[in-house]
mmCIF file of C-alpha atoms in Angstrom:
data_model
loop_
_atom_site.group_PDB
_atom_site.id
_atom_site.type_symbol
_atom_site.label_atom_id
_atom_site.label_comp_id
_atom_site.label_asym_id
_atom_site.label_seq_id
_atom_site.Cartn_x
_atom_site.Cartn_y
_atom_site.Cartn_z
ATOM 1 C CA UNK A 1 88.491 101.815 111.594
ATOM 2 C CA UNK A 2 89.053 98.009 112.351
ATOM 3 C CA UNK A 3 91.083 97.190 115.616
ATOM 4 C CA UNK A 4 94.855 96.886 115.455
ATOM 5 C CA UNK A 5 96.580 93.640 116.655
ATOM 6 C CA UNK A 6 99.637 94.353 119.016
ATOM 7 C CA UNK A 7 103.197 93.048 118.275
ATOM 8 C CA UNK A 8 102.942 91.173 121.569
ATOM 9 C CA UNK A 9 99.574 89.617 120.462
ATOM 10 C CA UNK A 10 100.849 88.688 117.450
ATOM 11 C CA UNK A 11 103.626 87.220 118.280
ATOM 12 C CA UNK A 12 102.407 84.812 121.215
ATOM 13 C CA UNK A 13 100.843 82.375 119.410
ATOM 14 C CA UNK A 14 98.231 84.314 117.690
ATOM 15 C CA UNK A 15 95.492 82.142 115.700
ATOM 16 C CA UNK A 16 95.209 83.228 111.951
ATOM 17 C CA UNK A 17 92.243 81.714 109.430
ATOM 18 C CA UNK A 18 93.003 80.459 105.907
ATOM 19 C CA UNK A 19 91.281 82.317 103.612
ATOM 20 C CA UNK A 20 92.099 80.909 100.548
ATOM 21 C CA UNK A 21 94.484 78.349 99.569
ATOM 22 C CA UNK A 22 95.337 78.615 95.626
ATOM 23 C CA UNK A 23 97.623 76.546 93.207
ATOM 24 C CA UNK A 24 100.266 78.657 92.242
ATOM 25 C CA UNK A 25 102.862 76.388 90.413
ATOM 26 C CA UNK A 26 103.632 72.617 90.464
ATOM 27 C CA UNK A 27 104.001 71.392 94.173
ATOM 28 C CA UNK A 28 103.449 74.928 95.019
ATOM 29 C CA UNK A 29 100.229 76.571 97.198
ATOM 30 C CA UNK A 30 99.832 80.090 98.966
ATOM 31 C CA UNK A 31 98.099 80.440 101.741
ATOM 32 C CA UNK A 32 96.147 83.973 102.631
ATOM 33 C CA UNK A 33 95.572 84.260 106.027
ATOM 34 C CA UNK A 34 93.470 87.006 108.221
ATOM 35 C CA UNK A 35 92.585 87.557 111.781
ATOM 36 C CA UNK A 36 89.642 85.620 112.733
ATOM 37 C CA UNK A 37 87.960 88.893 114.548
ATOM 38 C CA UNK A 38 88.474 90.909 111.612
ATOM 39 C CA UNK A 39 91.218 92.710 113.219
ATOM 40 C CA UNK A 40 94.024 94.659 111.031
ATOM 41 C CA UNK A 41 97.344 92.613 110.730
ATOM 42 C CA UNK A 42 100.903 94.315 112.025
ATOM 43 C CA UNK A 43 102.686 96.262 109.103
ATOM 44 C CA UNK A 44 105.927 94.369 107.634
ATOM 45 C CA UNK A 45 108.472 94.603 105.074
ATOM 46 C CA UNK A 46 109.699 93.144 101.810
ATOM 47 C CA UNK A 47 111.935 90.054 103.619
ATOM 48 C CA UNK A 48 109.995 89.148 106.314
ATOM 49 C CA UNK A 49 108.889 86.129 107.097
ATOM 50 C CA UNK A 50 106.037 84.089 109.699
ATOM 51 C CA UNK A 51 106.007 81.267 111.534
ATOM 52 C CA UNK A 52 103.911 78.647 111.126
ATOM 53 C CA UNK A 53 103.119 76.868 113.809
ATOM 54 C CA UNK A 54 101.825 73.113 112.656
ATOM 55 C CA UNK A 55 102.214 70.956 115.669
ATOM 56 C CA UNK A 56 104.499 69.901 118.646
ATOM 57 C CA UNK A 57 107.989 70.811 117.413
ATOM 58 C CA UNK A 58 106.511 71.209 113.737
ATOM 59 C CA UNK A 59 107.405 74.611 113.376
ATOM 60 C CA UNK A 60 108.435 76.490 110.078
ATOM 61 C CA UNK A 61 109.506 79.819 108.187
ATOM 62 C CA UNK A 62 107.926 81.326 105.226
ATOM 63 C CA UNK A 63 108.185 84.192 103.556
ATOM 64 C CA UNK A 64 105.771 86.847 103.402
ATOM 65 C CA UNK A 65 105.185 87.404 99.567
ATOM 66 C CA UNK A 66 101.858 89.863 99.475
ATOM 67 C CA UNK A 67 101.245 93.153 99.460
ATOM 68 C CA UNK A 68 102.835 95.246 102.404
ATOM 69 C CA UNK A 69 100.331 97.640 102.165
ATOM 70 C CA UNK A 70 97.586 95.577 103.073
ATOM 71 C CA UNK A 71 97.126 95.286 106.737
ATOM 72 C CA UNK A 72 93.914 92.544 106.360
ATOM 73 C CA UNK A 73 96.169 89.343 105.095
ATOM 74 C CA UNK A 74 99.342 88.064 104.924
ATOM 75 C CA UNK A 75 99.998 85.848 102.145
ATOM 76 C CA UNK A 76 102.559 82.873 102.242
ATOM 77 C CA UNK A 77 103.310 80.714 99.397
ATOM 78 C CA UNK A 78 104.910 76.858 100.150
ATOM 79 C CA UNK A 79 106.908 74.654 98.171
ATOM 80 C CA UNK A 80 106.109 70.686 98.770
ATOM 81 C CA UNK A 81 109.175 68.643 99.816
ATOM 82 C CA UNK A 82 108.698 65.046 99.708
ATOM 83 C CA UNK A 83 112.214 65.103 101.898
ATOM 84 C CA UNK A 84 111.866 67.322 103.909
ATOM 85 C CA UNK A 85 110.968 67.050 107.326
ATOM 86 C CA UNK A 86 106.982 67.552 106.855
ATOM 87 C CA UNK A 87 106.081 71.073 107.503
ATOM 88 C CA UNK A 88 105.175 71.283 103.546
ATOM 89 C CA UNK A 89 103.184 68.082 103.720
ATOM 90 C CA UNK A 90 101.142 68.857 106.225
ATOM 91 C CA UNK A 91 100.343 72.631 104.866
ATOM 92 C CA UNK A 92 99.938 70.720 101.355
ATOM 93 C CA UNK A 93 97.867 68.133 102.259
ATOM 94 C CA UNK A 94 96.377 68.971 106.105
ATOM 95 C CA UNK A 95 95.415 73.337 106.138
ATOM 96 C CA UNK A 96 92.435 73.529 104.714
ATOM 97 C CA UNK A 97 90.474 76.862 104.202
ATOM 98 C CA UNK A 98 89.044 78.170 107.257
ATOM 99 C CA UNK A 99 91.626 76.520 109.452
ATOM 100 C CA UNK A 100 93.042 78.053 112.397
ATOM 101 C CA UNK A 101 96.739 78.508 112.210
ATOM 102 C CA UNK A 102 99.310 79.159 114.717
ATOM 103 C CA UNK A 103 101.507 81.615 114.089
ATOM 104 C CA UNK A 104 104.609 84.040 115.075
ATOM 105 C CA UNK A 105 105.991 86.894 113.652
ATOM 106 C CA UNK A 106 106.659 88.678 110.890
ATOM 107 C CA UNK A 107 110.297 88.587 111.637
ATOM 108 C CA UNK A 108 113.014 90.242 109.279
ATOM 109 C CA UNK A 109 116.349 88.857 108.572
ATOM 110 C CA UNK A 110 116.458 90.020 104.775
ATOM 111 C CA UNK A 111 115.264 93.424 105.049
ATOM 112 C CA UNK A 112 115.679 95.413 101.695
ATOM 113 C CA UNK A 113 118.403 98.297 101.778
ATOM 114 C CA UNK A 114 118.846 101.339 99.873
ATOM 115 C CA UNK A 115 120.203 101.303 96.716
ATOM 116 C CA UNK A 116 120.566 103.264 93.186
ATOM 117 C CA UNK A 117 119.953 99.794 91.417
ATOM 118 C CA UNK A 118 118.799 95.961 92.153
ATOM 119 C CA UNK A 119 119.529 92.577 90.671
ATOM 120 C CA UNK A 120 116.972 90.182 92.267
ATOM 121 C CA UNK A 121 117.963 86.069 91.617
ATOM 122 C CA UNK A 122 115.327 83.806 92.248
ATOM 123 C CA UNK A 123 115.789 80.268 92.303
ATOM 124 C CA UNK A 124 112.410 78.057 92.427
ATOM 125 C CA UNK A 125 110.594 78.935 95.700
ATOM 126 C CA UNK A 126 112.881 81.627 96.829
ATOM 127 C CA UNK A 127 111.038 83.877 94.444
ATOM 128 C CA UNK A 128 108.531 84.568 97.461
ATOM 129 C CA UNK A 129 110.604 87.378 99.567
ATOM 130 C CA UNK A 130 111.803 88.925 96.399
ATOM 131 C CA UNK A 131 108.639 89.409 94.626
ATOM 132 C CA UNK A 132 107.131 91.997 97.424
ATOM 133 C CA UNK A 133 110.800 93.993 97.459
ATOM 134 C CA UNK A 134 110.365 93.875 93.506
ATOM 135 C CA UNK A 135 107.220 95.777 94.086
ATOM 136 C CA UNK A 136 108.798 98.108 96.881
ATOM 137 C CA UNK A 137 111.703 99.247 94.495
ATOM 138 C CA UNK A 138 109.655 99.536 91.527
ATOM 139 C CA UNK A 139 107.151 101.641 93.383
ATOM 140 C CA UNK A 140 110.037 104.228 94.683
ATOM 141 C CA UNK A 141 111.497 104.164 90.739
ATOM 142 C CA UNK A 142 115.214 102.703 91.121
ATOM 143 C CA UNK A 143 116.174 100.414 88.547
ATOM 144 C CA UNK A 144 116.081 96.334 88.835
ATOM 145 C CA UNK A 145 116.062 93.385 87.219
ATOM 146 C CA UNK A 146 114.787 89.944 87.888
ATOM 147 C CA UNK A 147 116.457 86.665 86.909
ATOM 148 C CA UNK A 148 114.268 84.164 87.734
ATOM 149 C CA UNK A 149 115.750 80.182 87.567
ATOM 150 C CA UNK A 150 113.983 76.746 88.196
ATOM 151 C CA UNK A 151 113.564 73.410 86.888
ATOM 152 C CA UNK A 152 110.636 74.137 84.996
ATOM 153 C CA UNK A 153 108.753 76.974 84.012
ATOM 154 C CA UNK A 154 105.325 75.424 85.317
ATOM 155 C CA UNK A 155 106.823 74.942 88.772
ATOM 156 C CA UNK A 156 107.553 78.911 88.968
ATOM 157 C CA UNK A 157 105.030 80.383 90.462
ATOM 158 C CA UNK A 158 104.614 83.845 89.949
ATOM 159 C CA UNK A 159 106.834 84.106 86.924
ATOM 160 C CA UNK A 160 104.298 84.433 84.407
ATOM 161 C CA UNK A 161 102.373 87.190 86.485
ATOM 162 C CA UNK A 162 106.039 88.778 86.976
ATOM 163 C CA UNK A 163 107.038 88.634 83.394
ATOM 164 C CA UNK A 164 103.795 89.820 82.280
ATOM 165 C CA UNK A 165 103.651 92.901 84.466
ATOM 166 C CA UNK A 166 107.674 93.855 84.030
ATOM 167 C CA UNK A 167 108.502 92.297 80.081
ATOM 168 C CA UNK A 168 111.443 94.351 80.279
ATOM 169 C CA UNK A 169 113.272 93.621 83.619
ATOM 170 C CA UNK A 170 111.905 89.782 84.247
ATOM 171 C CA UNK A 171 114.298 86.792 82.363
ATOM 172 C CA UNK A 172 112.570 84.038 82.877
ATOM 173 C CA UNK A 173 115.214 81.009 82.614
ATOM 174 C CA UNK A 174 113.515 77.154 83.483
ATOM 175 C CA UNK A 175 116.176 75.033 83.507
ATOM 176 C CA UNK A 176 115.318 72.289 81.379
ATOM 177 C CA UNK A 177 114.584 75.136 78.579
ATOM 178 C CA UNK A 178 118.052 77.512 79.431
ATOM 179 C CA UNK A 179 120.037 75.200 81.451
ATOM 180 C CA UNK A 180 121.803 76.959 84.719
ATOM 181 C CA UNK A 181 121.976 80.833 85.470
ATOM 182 C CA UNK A 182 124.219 82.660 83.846
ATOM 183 C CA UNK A 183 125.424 84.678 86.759
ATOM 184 C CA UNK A 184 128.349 85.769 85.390
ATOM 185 C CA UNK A 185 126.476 88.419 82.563
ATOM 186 C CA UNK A 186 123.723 89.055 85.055
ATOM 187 C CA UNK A 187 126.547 90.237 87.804
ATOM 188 C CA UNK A 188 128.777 92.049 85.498
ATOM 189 C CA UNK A 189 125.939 93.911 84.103
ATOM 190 C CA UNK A 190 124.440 95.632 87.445
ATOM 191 C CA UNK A 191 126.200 98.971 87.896
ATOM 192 C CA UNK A 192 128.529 100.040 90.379
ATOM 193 C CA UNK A 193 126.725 100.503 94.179
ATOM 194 C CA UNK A 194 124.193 97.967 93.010
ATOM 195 C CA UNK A 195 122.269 95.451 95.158
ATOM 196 C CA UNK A 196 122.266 91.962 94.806
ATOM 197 C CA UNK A 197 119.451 89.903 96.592
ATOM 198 C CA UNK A 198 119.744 86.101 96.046
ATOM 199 C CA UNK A 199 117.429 83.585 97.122
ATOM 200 C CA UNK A 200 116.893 79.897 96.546
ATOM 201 C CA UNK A 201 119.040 76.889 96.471
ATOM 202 C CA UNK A 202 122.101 76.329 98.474
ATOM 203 C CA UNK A 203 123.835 76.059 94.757
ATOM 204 C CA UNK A 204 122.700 78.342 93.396
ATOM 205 C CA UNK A 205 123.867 80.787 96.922
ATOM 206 C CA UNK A 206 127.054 79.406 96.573
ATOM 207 C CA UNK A 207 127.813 80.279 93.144
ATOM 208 C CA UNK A 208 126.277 84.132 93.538
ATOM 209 C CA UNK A 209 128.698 84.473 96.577
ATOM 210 C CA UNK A 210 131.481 83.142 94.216
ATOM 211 C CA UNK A 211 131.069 85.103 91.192
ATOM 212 C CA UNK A 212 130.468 88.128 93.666
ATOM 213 C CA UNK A 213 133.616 88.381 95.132
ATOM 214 C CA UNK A 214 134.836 89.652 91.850
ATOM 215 C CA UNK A 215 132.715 92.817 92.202
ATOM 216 C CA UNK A 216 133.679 94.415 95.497
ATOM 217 C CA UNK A 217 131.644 96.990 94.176
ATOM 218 C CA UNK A 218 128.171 95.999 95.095
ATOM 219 C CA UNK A 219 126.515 93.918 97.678
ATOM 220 C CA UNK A 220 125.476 90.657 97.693
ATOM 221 C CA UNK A 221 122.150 89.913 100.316
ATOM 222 C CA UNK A 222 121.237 85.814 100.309
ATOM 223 C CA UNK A 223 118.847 84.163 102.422
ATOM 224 C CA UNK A 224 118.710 80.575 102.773
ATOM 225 C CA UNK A 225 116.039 77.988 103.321
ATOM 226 C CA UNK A 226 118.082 75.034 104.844
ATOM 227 C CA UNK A 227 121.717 75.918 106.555
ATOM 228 C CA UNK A 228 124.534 76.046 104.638
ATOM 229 C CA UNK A 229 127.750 73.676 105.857
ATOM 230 C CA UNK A 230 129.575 74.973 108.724
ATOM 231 C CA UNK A 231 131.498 71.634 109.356
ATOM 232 C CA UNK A 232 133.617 69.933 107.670
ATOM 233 C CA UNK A 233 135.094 66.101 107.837
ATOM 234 C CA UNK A 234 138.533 66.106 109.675
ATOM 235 C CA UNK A 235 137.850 69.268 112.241
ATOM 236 C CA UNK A 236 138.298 68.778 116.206
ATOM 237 C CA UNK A 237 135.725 67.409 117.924
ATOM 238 C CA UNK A 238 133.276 70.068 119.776
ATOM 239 C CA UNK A 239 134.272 70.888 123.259
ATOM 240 C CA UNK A 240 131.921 71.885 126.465
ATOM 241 C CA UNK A 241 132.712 75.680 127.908
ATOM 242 C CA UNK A 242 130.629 78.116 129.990
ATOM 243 C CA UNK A 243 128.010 80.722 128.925
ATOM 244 C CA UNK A 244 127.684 83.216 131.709
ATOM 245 C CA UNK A 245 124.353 85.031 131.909
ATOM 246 C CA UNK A 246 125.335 88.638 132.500
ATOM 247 C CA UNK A 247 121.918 90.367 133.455
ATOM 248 C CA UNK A 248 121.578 87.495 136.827
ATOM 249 C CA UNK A 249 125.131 86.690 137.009
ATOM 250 C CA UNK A 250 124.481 82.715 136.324
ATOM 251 C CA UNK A 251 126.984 80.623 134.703
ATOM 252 C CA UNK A 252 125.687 77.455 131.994
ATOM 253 C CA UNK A 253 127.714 74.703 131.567
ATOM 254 C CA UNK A 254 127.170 73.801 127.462
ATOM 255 C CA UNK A 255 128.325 70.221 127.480
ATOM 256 C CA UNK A 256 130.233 69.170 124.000
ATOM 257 C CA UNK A 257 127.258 67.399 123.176
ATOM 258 C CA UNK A 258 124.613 69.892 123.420
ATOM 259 C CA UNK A 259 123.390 73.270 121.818
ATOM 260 C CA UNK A 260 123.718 76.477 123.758
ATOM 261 C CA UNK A 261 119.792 76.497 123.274
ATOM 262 C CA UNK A 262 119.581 73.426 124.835
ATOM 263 C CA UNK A 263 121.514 73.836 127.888
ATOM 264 C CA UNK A 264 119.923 77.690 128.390
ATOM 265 C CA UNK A 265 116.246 75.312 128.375
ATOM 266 C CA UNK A 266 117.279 72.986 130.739
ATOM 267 C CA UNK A 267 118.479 75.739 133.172
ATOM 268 C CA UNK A 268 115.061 77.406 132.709
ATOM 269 C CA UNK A 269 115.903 80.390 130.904
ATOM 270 C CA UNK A 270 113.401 81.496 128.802
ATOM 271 C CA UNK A 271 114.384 82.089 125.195
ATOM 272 C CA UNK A 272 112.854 82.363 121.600
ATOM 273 C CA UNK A 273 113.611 79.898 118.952
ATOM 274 C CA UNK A 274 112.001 78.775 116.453
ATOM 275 C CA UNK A 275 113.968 76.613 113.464
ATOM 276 C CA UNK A 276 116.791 74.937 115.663
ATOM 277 C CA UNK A 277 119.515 75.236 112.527
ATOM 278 C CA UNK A 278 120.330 78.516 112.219
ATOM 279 C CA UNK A 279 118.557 79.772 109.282
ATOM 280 C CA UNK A 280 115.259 81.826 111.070
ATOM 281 C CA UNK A 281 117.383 84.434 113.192
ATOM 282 C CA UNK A 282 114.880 84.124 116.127
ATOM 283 C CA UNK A 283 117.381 83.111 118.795
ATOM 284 C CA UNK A 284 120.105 85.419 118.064
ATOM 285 C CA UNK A 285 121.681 86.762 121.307
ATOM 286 C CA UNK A 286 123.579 89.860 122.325
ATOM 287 C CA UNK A 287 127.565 88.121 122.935
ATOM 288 C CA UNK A 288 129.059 90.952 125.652
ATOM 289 C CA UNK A 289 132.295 88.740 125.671
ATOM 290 C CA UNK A 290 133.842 86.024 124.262
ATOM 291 C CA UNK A 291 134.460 84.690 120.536
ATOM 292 C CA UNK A 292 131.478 82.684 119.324
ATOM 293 C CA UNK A 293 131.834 79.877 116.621
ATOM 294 C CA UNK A 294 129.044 81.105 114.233
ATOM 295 C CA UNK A 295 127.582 78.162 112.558
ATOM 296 C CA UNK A 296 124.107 80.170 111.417
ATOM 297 C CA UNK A 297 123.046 81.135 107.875
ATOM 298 C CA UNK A 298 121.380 83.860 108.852
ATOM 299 C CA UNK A 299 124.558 86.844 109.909
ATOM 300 C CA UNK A 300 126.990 87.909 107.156
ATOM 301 C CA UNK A 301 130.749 87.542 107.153
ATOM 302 C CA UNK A 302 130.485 90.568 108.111
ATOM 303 C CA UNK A 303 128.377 90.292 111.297
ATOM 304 C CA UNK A 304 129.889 87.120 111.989
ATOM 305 C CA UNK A 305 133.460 89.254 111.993
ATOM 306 C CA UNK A 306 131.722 91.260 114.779
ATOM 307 C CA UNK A 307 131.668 88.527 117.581
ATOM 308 C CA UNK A 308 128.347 90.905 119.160
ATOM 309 C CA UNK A 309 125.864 88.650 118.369
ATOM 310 C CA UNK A 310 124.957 84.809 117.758
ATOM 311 C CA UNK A 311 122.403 82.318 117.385
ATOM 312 C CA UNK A 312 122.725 79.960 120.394
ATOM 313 C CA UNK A 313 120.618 76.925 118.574
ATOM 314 C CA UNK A 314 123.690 75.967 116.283
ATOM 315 C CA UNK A 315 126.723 78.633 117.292
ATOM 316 C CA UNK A 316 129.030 77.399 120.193
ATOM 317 C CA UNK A 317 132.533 79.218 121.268
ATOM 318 C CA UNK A 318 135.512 79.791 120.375
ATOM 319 C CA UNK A 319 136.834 80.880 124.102
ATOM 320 C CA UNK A 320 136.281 78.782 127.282
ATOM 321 C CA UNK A 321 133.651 81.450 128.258
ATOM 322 C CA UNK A 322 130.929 83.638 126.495
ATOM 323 C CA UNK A 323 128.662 86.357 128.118
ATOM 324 C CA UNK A 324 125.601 86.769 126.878
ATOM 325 C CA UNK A 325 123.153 89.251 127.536
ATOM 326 C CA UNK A 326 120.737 87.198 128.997
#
């Protein structure tokens, strides 16, 4: 039986080898990646995503889209950006097979909940953490269906292998062939208690939050891949307050002009991030106290409602003071 990586291993920085890089759609690769020792990877689940370190403050969040029950690879799949800020680029165009990669994680911020029935919305790349919950929730038997959106069908990757293996629950919809999702039919169609897992396009989140708010009845799940608007033309200016640090008693002055993150660094505390605009859930922090002003894309109104948590790279506060614990 092969060796077992630790979490802690894993997650500091461990060095992964491409084993194969593959084509799977216009401007889209995957990468397979494996321990260079031959050791057996950490288990994960349909959601989850890894880090990839590519360079000083080039760091960037994919989704896991392979098979969970193989602990030998993980398998990522990457959408080039020509604007973007050039993590694509250089996995496009600089990881080459047999590479070493940097890498943290898996992380979870979409995990897959119980349900009596699924309706999975895909829109171009954000196909890749819905295709390994497809397979979960097929595998235990519930009902789904998959409506699958982009701007053409040859730059959707794994919607041929999806439609081919599920004719009867994949709708395959390219844009320049269907025009936009309807989301109206495919929400009024899933049945009471239903789950509805969206990812892709800030549009195309927008408009699934929208037309779910007329069905109280299920729940809507969206991840996003760039942060949605928090801030809006006309609001006050930010203002400085105080983050006290309740496990050493410290107090952090956050200056108006500066992240909680950033001021927590410069006082030398030691905490994970990893994305810097609230859309990777690695710096989230327990709030003991106070009334954070959540400005993530990661928590749900929901969770936001809560005021226990926030992530200090984009959230500030509300109150003069916040206690974290930290």
């Amino acid at each position: 039986m092969s060796e077992v990586l630790t979490a802690t291993e894993f997650l500091d920085d461990a060095k992964l080898r491409v084993a194969a890089k593959e084509v799977e759609a216009d401007g889209v690769v995957s990468l397979t990646l494996v321990d260079p020792d031959g050791k057996s990877l950490p288990a994960w689940e349909p959601g989850a995503h890894l880090d990839l370190i590519l360079g000083d403050d080039l760091i960037r969040q994919y989704s896991l889209c392979g098979d969970v029950t193989d602990r030998d690879r993980l398998r990522i799949a990457v959408l080039r950006e020509p604007a973007g800020r050039g993590g694509s680029s250089r996995v496009h165009d600089d990881v080459a097979v047999g590479d070493l990669v940097a890498v943290k994680g898996p992380r979870n911020n979409f995990p897959l909940v119980d349900a009596p029935a699924y309706l999975f919305v895909a829109g171009g790349i954000g196909i890749t953490p819905l295709k390994p919950m497809i397979a979960e929730v097929h595998g235990r038997g519930a009902e789904w269906t998959l409506l699958y959106g982009g701007r053409t069908s040859s730059g959707m990757a794994f919607g041929d292998v999806l439609a081919h293996q599920h004719p009867e629950r994949v709708a395959l919809r390219p844009q320049d062939e269907f025009g936009l999702l309807d989301l109206d039919l495919a929400v009024s169609e899933v049945p009471a208690g239903a789950a509805v897992y969206c990812c892709g396009p800030e549009p195309l989140l927008a408009a699934i939050e929208e037309v779910c708010r007329t069905r109280p009845d299920i729940e809507l799940h969206v991840e996003r891949f760039a942060p949605k608007t928090t801030r809006h033309e006309g609001e006050p200016a930010d203002e400085a307050f105080e983050v006290v640090l309740d496990r050493s008693g410290r107090t952090v002055a956050v200056a108006a002009d500066e992240t909680v993150l950033d001021a927590l660094l410069d006082s030398g505390v030691d905490v994970d991030f990893s994305c810097r605009e609230g859309t990777c859930g690695t710096c989230e922090q327990v709030v003991l106290d106070g009334v954070p002003d959540h400005r993530d894309s990661v928590l749900s109104e929901a969770e936001q409602a809560a005021n226990d948590c926030m992530m200090v790279c984009v959230s500030r506060s509300c109150t003069p003071r916040l206690v974290l614990d930290l």
